[in-house]
GROMACS .gro file of N, CA and C in nm:
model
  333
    1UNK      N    1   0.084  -0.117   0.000
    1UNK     CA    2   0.000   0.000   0.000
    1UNK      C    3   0.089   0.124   0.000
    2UNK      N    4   0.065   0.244  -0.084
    2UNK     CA    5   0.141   0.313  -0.095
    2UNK      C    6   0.044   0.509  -0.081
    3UNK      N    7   0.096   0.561  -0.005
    3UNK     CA    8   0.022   0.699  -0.020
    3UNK      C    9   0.093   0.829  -0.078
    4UNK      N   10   0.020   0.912  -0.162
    4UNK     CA   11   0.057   0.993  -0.256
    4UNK      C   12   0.010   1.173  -0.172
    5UNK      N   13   0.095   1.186  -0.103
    5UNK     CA   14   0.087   1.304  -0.051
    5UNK      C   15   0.106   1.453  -0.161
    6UNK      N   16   0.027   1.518  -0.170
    6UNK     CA   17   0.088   1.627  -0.311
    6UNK      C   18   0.193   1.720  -0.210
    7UNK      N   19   0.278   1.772  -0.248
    7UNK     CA   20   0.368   1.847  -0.200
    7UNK      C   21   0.330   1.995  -0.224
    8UNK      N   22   0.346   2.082  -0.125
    8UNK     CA   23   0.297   2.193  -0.081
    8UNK      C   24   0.361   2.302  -0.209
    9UNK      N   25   0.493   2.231  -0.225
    9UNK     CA   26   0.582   2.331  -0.275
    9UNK      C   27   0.546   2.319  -0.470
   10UNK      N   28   0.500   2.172  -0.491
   10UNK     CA   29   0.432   2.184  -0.626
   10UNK      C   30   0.321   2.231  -0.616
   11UNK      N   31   0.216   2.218  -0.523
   11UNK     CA   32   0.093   2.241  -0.549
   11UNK      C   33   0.133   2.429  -0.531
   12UNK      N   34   0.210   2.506  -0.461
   12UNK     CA   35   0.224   2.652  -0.497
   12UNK      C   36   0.293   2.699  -0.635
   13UNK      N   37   0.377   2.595  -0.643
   13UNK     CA   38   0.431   2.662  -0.787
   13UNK      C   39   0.340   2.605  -0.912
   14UNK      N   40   0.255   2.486  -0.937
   14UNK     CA   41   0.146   2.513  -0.994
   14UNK      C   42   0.051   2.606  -1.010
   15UNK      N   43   0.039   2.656  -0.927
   15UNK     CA   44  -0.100   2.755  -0.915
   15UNK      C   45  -0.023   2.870  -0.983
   16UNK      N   46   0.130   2.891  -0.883
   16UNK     CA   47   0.199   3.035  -0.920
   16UNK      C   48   0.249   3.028  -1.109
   17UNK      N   49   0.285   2.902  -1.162
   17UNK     CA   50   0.306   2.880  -1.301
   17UNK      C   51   0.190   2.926  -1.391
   18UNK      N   52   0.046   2.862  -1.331
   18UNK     CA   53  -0.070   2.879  -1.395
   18UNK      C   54  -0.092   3.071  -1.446
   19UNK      N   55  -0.123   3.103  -1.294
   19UNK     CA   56  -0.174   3.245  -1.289
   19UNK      C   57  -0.039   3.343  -1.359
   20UNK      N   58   0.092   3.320  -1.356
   20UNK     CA   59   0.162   3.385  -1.438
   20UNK      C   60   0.120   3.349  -1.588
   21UNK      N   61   0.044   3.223  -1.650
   21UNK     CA   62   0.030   3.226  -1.822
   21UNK      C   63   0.111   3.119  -1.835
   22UNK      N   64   0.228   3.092  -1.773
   22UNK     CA   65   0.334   2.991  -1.840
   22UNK      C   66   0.251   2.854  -1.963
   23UNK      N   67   0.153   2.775  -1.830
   23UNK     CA   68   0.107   2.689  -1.891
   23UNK      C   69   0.042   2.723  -2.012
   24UNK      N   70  -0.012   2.841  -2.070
   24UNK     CA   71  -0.030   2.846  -2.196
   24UNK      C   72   0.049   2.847  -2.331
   25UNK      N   73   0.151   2.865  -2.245
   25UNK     CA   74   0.230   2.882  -2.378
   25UNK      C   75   0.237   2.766  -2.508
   26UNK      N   76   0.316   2.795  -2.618
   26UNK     CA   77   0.270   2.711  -2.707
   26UNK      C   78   0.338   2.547  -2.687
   27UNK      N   79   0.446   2.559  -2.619
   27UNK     CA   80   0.578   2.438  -2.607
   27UNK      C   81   0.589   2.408  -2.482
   28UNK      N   82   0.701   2.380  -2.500
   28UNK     CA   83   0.748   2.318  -2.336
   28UNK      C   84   0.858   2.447  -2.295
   29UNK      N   85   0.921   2.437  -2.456
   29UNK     CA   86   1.057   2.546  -2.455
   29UNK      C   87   0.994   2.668  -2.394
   30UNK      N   88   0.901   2.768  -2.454
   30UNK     CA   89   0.835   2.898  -2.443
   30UNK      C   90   0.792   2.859  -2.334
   31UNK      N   91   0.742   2.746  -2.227
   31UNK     CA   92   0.690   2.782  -2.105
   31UNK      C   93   0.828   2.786  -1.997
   32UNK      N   94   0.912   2.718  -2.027
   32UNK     CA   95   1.076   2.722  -1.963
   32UNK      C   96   1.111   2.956  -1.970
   33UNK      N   97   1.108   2.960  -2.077
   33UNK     CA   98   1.106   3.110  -2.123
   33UNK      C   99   1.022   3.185  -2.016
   34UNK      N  100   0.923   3.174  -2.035
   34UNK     CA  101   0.855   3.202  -1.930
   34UNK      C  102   0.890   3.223  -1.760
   35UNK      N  103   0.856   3.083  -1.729
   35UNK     CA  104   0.931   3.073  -1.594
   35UNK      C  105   1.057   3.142  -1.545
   36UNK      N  106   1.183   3.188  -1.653
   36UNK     CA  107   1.230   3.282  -1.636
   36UNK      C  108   1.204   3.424  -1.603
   37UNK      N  109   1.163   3.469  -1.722
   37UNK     CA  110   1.045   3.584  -1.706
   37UNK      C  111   0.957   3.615  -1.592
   38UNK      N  112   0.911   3.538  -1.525
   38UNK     CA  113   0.815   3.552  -1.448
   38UNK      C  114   0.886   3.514  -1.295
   39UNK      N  115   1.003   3.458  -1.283
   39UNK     CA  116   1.053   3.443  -1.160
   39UNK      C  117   1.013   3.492  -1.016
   40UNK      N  118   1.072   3.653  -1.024
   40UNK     CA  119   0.969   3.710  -0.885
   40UNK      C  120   0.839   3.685  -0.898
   41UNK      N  121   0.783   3.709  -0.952
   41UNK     CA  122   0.618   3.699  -0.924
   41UNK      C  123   0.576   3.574  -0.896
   42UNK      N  124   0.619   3.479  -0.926
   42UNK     CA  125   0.647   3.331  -0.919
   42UNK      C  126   0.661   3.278  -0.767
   43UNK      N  127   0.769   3.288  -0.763
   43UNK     CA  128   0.796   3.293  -0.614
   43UNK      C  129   0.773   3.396  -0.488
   44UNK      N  130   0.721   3.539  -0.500
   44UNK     CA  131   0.649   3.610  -0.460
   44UNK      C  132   0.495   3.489  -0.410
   45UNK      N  133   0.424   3.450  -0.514
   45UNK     CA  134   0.338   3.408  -0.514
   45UNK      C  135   0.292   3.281  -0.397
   46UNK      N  136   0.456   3.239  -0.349
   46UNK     CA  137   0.435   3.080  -0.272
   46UNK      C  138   0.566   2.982  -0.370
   47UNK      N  139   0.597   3.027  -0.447
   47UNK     CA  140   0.687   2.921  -0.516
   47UNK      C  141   0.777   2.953  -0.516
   48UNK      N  142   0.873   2.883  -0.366
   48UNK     CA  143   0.998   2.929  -0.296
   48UNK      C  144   1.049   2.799  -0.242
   49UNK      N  145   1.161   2.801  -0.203
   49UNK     CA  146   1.247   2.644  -0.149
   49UNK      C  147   1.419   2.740  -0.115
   50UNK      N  148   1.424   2.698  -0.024
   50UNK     CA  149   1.593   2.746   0.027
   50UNK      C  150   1.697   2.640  -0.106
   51UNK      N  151   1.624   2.504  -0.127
   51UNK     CA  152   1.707   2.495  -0.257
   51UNK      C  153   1.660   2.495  -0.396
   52UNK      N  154   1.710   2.621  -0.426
   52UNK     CA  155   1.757   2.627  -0.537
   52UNK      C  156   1.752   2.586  -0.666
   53UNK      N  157   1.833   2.496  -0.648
   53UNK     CA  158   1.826   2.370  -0.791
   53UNK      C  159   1.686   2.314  -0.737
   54UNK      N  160   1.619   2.242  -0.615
   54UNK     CA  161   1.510   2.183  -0.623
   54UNK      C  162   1.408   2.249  -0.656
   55UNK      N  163   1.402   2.396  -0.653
   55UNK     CA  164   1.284   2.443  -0.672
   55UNK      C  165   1.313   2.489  -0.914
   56UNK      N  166   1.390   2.512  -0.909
   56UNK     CA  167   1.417   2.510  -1.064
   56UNK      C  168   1.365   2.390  -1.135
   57UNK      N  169   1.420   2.261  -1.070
   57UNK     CA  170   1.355   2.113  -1.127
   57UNK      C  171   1.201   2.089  -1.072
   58UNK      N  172   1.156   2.142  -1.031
   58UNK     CA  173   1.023   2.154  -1.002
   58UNK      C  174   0.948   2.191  -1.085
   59UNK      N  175   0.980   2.316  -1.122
   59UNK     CA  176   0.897   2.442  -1.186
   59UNK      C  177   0.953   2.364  -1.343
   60UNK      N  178   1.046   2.356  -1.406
   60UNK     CA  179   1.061   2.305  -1.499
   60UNK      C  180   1.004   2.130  -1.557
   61UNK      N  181   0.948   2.071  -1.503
   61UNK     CA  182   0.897   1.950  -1.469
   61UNK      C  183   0.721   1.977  -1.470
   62UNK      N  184   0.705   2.076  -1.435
   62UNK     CA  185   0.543   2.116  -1.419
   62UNK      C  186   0.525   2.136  -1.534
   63UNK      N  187   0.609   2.206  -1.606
   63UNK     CA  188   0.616   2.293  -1.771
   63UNK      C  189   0.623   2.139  -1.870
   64UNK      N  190   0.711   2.064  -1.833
   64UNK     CA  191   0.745   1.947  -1.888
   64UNK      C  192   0.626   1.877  -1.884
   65UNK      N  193   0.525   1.860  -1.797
   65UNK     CA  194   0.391   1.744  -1.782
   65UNK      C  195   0.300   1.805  -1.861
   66UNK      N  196   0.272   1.969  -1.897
   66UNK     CA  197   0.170   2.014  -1.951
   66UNK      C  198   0.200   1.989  -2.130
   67UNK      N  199   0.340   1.915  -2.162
   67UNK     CA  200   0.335   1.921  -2.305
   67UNK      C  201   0.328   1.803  -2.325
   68UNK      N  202   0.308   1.692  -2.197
   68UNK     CA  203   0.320   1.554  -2.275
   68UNK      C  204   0.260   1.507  -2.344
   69UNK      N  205   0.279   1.419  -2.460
   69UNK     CA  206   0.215   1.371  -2.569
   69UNK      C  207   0.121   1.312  -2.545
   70UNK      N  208  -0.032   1.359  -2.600
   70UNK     CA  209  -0.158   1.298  -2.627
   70UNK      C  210  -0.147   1.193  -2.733
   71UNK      N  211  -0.144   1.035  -2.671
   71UNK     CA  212  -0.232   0.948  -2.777
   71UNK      C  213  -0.368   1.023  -2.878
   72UNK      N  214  -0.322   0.981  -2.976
   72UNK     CA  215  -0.442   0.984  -3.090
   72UNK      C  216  -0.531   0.948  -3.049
   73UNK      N  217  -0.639   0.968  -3.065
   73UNK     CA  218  -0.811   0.872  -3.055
   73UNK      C  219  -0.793   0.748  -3.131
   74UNK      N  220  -0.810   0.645  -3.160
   74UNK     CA  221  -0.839   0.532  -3.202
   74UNK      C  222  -0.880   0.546  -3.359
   75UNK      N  223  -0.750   0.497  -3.457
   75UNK     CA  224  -0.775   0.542  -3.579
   75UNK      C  225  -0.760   0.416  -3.649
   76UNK      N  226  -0.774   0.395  -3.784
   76UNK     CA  227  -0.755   0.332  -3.907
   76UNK      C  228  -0.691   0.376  -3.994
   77UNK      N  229  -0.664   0.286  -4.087
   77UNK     CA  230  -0.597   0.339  -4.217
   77UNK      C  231  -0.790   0.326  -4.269
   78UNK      N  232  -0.808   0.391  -4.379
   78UNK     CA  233  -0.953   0.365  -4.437
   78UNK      C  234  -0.942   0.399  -4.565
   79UNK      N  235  -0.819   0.390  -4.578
   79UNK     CA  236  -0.797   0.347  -4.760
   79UNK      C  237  -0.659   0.410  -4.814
   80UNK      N  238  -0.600   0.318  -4.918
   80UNK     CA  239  -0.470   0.309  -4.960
   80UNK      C  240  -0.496   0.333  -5.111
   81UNK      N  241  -0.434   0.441  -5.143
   81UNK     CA  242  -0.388   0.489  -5.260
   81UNK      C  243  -0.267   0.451  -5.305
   82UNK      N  244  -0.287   0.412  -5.431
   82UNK     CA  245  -0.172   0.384  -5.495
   82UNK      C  246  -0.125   0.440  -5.578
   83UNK      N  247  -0.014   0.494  -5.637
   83UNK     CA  248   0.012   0.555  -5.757
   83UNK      C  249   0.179   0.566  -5.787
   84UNK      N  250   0.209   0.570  -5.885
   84UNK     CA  251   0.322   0.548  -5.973
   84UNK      C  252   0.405   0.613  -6.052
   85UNK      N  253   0.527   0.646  -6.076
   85UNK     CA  254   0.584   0.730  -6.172
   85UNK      C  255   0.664   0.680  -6.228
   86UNK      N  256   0.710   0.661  -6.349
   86UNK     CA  257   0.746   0.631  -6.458
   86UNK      C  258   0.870   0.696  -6.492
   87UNK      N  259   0.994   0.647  -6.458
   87UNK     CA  260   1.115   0.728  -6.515
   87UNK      C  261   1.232   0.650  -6.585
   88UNK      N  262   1.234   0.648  -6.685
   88UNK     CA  263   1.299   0.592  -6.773
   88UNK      C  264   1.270   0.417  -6.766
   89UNK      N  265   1.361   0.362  -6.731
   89UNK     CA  266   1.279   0.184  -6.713
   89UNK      C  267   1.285   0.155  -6.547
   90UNK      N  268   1.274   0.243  -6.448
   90UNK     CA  269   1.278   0.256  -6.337
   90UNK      C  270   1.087   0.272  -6.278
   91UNK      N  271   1.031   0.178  -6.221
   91UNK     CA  272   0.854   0.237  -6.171
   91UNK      C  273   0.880   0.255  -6.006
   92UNK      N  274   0.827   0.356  -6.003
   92UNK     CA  275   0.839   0.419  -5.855
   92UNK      C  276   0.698   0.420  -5.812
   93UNK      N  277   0.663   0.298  -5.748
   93UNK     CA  278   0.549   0.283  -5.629
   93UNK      C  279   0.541   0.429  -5.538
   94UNK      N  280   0.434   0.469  -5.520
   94UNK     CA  281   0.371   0.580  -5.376
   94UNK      C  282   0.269   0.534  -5.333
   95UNK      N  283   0.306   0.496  -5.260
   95UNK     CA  284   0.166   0.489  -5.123
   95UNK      C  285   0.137   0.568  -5.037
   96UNK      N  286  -0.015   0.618  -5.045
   96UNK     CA  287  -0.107   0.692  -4.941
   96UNK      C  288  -0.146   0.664  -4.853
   97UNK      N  289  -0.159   0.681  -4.754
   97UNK     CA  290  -0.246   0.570  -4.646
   97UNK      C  291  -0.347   0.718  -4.621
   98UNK      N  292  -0.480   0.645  -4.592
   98UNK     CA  293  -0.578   0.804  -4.572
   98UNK      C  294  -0.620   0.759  -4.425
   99UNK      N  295  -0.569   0.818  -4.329
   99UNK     CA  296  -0.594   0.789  -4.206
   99UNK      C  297  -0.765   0.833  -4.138
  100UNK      N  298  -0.845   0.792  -4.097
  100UNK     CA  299  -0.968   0.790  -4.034
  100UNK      C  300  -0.974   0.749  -3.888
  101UNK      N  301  -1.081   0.885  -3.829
  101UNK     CA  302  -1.073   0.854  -3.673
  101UNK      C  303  -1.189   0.697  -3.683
  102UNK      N  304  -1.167   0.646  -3.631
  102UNK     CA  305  -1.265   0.499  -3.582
  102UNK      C  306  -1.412   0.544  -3.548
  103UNK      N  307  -1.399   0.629  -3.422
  103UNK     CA  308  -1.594   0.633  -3.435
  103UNK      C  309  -1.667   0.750  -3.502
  104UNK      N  310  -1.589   0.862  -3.565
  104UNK     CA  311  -1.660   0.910  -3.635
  104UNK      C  312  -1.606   0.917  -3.833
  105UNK      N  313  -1.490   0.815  -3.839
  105UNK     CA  314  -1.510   0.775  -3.954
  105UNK      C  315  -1.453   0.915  -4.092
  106UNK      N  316  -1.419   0.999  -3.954
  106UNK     CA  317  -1.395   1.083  -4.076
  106UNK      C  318  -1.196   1.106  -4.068
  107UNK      N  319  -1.180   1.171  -4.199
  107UNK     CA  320  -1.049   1.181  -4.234
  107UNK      C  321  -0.950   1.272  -4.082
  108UNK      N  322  -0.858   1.215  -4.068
  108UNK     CA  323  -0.762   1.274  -4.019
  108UNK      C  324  -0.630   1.326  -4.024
  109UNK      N  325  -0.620   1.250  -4.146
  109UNK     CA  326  -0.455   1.300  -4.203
  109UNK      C  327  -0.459   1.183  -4.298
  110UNK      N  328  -0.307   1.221  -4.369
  110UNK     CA  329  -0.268   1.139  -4.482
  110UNK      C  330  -0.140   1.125  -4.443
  111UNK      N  331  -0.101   1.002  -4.484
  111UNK     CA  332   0.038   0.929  -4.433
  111UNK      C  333   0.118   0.869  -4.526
   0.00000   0.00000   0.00000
């Protein structure tokens, strides 16, 4: 059995990351940018630690979870194009794959 206490010092520099904008930013990089930028107000806010480096790997790690990669929805290939080019006695196969989300069936990209 194991218990998951949230830590005082993430749950302030969350809030203090949030209300500065960081988490909006477009990346992970531009929210790192940020957190620079916004330092005093940051830690003004509650997001403080006598160390240092621990409170930097904190705040940079919060920035790091808000860009992690979303799985796709549940897709298919839903049809393969084929087509060909012709160069001298050389035939050059291309394949399309037309990617489709699963429950609503419609296009999502081409691959």
């Amino acid at each position: 059995c194991q218990f998951k206490f949230p830590s005082p010092l993430v749950e302030a520099c969350t809030r203090e990351i949030t209300n500065a904008g960081c988490l909006n930013s477009p990346n992970k990089n531009k929210c790192n940018i940020c957190l620079m930028e916004n330092k005093d107000v940051i830690q003004k806010g509650g997001c403080k630690s006598k160390d240092q480096k621990n409170l930097k790997r904190v705040a940079q790690e919060i920035c790091e979870l808000q860009y992690v990669v979303v799985p796709l929805p549940k897709v298919h290939i839903d049809k393969v194009v084929v087509r060909s080019s012709a160069k001298g006695t050389k035939w050059k196969p291309q394949l399309t794959f037309k990617i489709a989300d699963s429950e609503t069936n419609q296009k999502v990209k081409d691959a």
